[in-house]
mmCIF file of C-alpha atoms in Angstrom:
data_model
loop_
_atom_site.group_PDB
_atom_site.id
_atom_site.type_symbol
_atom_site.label_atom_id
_atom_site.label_comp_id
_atom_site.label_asym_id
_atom_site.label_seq_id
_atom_site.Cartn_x
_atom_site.Cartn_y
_atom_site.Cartn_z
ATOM 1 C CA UNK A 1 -19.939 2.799 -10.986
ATOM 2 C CA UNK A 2 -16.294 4.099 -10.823
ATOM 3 C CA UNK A 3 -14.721 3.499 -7.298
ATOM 4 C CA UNK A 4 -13.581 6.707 -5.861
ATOM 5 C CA UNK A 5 -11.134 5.954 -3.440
ATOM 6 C CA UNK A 6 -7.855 3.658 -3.864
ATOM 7 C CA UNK A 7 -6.212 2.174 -0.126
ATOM 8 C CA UNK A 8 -2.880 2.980 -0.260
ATOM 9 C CA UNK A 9 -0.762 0.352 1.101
ATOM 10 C CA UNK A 10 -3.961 -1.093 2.161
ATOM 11 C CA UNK A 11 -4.521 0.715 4.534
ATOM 12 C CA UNK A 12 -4.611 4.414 3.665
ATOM 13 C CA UNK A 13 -7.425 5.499 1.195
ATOM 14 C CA UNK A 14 -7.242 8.258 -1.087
ATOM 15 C CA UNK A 15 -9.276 10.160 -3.762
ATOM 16 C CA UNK A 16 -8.955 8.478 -7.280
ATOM 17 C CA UNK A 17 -8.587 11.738 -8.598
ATOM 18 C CA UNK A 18 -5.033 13.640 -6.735
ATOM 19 C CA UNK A 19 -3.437 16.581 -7.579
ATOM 20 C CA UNK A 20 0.000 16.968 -8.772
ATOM 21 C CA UNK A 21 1.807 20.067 -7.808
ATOM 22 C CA UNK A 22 5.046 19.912 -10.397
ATOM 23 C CA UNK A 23 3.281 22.816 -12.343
ATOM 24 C CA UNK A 24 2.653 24.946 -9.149
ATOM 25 C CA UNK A 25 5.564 26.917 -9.435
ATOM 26 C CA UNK A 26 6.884 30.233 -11.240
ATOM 27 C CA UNK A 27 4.783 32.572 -12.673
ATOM 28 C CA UNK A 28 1.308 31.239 -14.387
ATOM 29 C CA UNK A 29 3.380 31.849 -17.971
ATOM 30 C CA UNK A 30 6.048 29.309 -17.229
ATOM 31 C CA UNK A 31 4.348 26.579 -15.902
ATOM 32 C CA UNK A 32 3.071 24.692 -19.433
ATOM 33 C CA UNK A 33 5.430 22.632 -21.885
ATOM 34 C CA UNK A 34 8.121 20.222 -21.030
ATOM 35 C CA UNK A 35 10.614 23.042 -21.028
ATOM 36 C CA UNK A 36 9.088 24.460 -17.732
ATOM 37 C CA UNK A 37 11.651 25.096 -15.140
ATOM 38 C CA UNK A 38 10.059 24.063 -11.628
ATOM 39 C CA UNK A 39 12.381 26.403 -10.210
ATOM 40 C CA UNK A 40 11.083 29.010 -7.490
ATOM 41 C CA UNK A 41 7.955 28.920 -6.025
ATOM 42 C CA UNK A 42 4.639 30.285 -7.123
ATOM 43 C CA UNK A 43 4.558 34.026 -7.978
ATOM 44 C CA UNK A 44 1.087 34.344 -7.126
ATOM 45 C CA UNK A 45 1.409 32.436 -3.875
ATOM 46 C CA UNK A 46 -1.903 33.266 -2.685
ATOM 47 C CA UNK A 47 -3.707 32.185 -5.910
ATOM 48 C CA UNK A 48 -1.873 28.705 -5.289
ATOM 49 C CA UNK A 49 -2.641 28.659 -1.677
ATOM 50 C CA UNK A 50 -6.322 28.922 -2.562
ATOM 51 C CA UNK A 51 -6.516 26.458 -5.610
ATOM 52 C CA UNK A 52 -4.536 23.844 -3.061
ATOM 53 C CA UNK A 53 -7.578 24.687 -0.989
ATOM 54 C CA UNK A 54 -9.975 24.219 -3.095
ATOM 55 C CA UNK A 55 -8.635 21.296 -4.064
ATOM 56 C CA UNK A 56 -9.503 19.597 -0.613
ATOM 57 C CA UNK A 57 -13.167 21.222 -0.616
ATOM 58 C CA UNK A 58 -13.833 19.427 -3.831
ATOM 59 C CA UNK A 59 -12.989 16.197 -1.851
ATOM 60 C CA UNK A 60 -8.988 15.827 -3.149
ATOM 61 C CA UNK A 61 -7.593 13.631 -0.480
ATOM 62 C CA UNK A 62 -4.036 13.019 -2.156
ATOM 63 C CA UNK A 63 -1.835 15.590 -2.719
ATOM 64 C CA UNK A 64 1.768 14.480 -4.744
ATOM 65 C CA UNK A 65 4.945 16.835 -4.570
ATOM 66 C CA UNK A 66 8.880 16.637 -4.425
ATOM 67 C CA UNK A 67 11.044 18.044 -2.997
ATOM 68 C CA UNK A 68 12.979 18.931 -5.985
ATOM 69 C CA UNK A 69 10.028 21.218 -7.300
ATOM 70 C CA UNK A 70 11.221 24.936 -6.644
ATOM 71 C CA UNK A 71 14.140 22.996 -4.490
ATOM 72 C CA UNK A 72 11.778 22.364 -1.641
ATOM 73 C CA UNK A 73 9.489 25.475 -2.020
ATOM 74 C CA UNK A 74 6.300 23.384 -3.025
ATOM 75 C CA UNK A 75 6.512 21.144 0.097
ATOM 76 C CA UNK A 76 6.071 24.307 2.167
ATOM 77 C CA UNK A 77 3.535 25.540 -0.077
ATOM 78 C CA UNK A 78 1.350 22.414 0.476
ATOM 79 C CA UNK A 79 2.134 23.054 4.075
ATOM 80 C CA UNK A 80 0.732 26.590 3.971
ATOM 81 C CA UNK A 81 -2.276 25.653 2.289
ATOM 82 C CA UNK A 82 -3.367 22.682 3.940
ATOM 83 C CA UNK A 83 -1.191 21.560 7.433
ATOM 84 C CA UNK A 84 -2.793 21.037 9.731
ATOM 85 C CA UNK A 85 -3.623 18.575 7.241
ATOM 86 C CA UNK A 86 -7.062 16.837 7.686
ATOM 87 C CA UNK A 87 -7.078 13.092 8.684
ATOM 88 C CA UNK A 88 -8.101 12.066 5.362
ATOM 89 C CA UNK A 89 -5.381 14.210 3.614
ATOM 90 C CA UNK A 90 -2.553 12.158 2.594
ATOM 91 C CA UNK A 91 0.550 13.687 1.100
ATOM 92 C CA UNK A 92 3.102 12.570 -1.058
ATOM 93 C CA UNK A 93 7.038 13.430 -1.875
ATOM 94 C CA UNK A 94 9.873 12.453 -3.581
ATOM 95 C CA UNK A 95 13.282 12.268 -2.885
ATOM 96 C CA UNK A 96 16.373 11.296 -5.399
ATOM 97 C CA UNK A 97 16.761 14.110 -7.790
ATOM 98 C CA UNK A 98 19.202 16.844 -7.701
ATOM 99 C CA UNK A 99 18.564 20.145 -9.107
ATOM 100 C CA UNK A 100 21.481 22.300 -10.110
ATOM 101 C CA UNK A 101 20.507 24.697 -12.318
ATOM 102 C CA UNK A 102 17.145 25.113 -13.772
ATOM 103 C CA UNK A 103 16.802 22.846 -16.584
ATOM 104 C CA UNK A 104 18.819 20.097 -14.680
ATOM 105 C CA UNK A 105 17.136 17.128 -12.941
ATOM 106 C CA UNK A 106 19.933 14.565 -11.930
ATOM 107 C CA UNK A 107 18.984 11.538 -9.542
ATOM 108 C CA UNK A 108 21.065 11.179 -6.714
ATOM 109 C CA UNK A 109 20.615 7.903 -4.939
ATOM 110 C CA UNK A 110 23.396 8.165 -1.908
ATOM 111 C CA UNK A 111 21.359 6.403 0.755
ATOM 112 C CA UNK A 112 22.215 9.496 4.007
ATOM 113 C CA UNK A 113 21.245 12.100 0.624
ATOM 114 C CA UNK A 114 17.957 10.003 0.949
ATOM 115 C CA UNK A 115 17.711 10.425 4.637
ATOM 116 C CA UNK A 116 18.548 14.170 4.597
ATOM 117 C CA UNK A 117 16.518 14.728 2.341
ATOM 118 C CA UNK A 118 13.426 12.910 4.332
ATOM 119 C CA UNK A 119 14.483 14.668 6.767
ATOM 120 C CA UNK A 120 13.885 18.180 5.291
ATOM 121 C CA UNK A 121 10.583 16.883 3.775
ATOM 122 C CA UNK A 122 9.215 16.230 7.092
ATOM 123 C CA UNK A 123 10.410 19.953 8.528
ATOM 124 C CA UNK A 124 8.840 21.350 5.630
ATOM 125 C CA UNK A 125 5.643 20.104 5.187
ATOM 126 C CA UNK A 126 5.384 19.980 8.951
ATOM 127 C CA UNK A 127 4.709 16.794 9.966
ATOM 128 C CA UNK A 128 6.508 13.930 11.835
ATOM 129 C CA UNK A 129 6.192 10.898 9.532
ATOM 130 C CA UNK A 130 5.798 11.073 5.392
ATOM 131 C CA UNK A 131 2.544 9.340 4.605
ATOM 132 C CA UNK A 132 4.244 8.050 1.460
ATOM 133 C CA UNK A 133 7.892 8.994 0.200
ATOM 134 C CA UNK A 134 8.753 8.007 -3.251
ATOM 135 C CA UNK A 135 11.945 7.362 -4.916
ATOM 136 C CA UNK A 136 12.214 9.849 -7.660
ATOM 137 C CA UNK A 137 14.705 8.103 -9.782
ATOM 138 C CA UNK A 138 16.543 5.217 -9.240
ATOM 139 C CA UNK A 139 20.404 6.460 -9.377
ATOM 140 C CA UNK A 140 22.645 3.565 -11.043
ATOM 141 C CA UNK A 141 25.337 4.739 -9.361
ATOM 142 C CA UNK A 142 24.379 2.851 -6.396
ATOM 143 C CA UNK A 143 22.722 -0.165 -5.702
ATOM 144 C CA UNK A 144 18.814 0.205 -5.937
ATOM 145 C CA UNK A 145 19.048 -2.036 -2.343
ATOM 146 C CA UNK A 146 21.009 0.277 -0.409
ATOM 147 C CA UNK A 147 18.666 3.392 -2.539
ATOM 148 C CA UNK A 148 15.051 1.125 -1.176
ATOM 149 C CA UNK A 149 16.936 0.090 2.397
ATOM 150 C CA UNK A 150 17.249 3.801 3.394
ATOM 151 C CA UNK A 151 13.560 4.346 2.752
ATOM 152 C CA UNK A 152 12.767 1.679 4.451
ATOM 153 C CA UNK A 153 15.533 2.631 8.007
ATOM 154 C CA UNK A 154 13.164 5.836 7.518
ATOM 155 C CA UNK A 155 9.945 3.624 7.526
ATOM 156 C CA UNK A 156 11.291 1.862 10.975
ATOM 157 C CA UNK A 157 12.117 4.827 12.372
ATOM 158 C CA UNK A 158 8.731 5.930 11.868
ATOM 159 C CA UNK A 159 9.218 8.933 9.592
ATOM 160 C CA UNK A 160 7.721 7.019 6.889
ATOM 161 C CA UNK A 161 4.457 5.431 6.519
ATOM 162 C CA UNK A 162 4.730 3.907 2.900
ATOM 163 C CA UNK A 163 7.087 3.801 0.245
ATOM 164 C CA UNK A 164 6.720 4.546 -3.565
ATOM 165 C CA UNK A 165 8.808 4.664 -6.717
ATOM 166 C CA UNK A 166 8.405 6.334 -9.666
ATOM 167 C CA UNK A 167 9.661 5.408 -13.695
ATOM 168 C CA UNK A 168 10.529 2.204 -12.924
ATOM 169 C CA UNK A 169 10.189 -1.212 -14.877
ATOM 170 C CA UNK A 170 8.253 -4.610 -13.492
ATOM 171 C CA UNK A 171 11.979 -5.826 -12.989
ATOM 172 C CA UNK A 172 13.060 -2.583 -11.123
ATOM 173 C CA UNK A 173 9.942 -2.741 -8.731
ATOM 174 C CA UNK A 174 10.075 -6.874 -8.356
ATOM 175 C CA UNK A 175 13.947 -5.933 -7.050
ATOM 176 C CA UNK A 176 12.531 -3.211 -4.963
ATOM 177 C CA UNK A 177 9.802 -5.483 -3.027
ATOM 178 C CA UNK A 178 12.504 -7.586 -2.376
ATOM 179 C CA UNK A 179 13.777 -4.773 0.081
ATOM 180 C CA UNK A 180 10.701 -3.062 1.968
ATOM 181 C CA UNK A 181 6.972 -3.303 0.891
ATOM 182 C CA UNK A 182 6.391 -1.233 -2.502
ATOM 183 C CA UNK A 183 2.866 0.648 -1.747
ATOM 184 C CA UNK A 184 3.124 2.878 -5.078
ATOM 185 C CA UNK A 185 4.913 3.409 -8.724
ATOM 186 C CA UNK A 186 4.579 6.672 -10.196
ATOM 187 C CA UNK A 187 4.846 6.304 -13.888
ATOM 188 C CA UNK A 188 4.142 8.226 -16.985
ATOM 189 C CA UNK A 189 0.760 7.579 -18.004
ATOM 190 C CA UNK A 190 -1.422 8.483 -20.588
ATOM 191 C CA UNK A 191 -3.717 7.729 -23.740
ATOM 192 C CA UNK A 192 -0.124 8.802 -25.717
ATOM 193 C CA UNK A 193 2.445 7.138 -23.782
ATOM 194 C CA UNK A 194 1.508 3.496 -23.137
ATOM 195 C CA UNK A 195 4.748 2.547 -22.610
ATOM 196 C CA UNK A 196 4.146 0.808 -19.217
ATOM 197 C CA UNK A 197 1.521 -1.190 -19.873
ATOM 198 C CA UNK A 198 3.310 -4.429 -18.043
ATOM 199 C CA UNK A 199 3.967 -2.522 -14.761
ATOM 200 C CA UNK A 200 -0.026 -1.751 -14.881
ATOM 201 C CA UNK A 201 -0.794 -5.199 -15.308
ATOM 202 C CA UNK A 202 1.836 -6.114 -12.542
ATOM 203 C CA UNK A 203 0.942 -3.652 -9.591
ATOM 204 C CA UNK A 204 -2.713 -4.413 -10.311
ATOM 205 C CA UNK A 205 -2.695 -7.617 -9.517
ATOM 206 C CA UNK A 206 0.346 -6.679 -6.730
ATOM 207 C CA UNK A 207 -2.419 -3.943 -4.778
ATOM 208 C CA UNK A 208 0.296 -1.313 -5.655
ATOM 209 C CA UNK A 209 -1.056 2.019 -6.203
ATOM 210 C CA UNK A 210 -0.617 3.259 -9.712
ATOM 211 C CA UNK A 211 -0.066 6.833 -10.063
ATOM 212 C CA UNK A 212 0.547 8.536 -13.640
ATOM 213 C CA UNK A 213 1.886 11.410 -14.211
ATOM 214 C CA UNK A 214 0.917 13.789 -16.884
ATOM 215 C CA UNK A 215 -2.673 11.820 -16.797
ATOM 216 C CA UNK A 216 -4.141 13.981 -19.310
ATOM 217 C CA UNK A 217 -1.523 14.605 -22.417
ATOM 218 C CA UNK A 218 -3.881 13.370 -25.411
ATOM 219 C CA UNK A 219 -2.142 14.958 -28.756
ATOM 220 C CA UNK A 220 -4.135 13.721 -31.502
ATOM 221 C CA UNK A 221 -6.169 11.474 -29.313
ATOM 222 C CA UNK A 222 -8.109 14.975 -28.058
ATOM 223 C CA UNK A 223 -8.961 15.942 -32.324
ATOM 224 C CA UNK A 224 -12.613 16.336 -33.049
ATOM 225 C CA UNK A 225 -12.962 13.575 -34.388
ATOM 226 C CA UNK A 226 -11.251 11.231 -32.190
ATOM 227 C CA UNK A 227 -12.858 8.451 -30.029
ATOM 228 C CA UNK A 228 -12.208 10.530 -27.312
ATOM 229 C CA UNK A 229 -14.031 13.264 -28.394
ATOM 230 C CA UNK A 230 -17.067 11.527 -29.890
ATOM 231 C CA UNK A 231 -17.416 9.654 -26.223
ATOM 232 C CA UNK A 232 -17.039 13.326 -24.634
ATOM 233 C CA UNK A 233 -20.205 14.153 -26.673
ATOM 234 C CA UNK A 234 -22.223 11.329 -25.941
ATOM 235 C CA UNK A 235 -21.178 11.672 -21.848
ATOM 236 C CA UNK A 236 -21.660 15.260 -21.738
ATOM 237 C CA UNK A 237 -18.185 15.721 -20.729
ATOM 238 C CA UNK A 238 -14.939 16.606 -21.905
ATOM 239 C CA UNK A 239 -11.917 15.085 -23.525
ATOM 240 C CA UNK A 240 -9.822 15.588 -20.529
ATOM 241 C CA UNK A 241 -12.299 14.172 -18.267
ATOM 242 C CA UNK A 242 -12.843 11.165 -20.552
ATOM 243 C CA UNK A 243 -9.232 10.514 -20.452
ATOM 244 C CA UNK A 244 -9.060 10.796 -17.171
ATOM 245 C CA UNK A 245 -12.292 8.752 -16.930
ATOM 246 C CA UNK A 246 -10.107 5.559 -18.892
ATOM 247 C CA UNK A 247 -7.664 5.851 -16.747
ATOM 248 C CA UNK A 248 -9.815 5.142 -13.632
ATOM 249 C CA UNK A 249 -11.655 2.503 -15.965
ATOM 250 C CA UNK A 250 -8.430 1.095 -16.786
ATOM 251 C CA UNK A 251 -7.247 -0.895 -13.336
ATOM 252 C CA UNK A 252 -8.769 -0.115 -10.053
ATOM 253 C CA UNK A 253 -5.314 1.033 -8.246
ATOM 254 C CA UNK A 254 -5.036 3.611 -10.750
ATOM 255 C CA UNK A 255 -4.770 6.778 -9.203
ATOM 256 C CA UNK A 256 -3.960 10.062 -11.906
ATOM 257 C CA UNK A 257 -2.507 13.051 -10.714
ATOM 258 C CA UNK A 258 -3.640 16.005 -12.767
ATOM 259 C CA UNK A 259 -1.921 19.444 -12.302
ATOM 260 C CA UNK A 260 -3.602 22.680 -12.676
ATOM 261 C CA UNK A 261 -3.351 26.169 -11.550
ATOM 262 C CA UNK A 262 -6.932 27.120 -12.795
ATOM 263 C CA UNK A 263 -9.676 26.521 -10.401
ATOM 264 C CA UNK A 264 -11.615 26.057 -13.800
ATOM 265 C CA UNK A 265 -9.738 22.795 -14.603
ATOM 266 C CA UNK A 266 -9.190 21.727 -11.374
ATOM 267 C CA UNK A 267 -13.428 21.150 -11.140
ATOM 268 C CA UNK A 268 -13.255 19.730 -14.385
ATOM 269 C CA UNK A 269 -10.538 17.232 -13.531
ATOM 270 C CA UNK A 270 -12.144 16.218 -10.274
ATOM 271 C CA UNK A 271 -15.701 16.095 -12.432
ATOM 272 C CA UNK A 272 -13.702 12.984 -13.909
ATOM 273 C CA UNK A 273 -14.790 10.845 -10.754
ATOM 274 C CA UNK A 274 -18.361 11.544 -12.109
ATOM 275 C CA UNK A 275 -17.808 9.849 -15.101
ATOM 276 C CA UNK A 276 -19.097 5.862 -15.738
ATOM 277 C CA UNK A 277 -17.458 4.548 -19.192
ATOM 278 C CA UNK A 278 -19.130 1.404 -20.853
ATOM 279 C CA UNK A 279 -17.260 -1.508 -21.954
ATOM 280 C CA UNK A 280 -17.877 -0.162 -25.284
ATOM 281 C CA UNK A 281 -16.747 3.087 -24.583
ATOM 282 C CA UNK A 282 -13.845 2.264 -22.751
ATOM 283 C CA UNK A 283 -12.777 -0.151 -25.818
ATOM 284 C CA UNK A 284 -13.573 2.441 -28.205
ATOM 285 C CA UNK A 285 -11.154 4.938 -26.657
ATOM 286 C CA UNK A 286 -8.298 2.243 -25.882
ATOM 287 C CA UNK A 287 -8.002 1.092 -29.389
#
């Protein structure tokens, strides 16, 4: 049986299955494709108000944003939907990247940008302390201590409860822990892009939440007759969910992040928790 929930930092659990709201933004027909903008919030605001919504019915207890998603607009949207947030409702933002024009995302690592930008975060989505703030990017303009000390000033200040990174290597994050306790890496993460394999293996066996982004991004993995699909079949499921479903197979402090703005997919992505892959399966799929 799958294990639904993942304690964050130990100590704060969350729903295996998240929600990612980078593709929350614009109107419906410029949220898909790498090219999307992530530039002004929602057009049909009350549409995304009710999927974040639904989201929680469906028993979603970790919500990811930025605050360089429609240049703070999604933190407020969470905010709308959900504060006062439930006690098991644990958000997430970033801080790090600069957004200058639409199709610009520059990280930006001056330790008081950092704080400012906590700052905002917490006026925004209307709380007093972050439950976990992630480092977008690390910026090599400055050192990644001075970048992971001014998360952690915010964490003794107690504006932040955990801290996270995201697209960093097993070296990056080892540097990192040497600073302030590491509760999550945000990585991308998929049946396509296997790339960080090592820093899977690492926070695994470290208790550090793993949290992939664009969980679901199959290609040819998805075709008819891919593993994928044949153990879809045999589960009664679909490919996304059985993607999803080797992901939680994978490593227990996996946590994906699926985005969505139809209520359709969102069920079918949280259906994912549902979902019990046999060794066989799981090897079938992972060759």
């Amino acid at each position: 049986m799958t294990n639904t929930t993942f304690a964050l930092g130990t100590d704060l659990p969350v729903s295996r299955i998240g929600y990612g709201t980078m593709r929350l933004t614009g109107a419906p027909d410029e949220r898909s494709g790498s090219g999307a903008p992530i530039w002004q919030a929602p057009t049909d605001r009350a549409a995304a108000v009710a999927l974040l919504r639904r989201a929680a019915e469906l028993g979603v207890t970790f919500f990811d944003t930025a605050d360089s998603y429609a240049l703070g607009a999604s933190e407020e949207l969470l905010a709308e939907a959900l504060h006062p947030y439930a006690d098991e409702v644990t958000v997430a933002t970033k801080v790090g990247v600069v957004r200058p024009s639409p199709t610009e995302w520059v990280p930006l690592g001056h330790p008081a940008y950092l704080r400012q930008q906590a700052e905002l975060a917490l006026r925004r989505l209307k709380v007093e302390r972050v439950d976990l703030l992630q480092l977008h990017r690390i910026d090599p303009e400055y050192p990644l201590e001075d970048q992971i000390g001014a998360l952690r000033q915010l964490q003794e200040e107690g504006k932040v409860r955990h801290i996270g990174l995201s697209e960093v290597s097993v070296e990056q994050l080892t540097a990192a822990e040497a600073v302030a306790p590491i509760a999550s890496v945000q990585n991308m993460y998929n049946l396509a892009s296997r790339e960080h394999e090592a820093v899977v293996e690492h926070t695994a066996a470290r208790g550090i939440a793993f949290i992939p982004f664009f969980p679901v991004a199959m290609g040819e993995h998805a075709g008819q007759d891919s593993p994928v699909a044949g153990v879809a079949r045999e589960l009664g499921a679909t490919p996304s969910q059985v993607a999803l479903a080797w992901q939680l197979h994978r490593a227990p402090n996996i946590v994906p992040i699926p985005g969505t703005s139809s209520p359709a997919h969102l069920e079918e992505n949280v259906g994912a928790l549902r979902l019990t892959l046999t060794e066989e399966q799981f090897k079938r799929i992972d060759q």
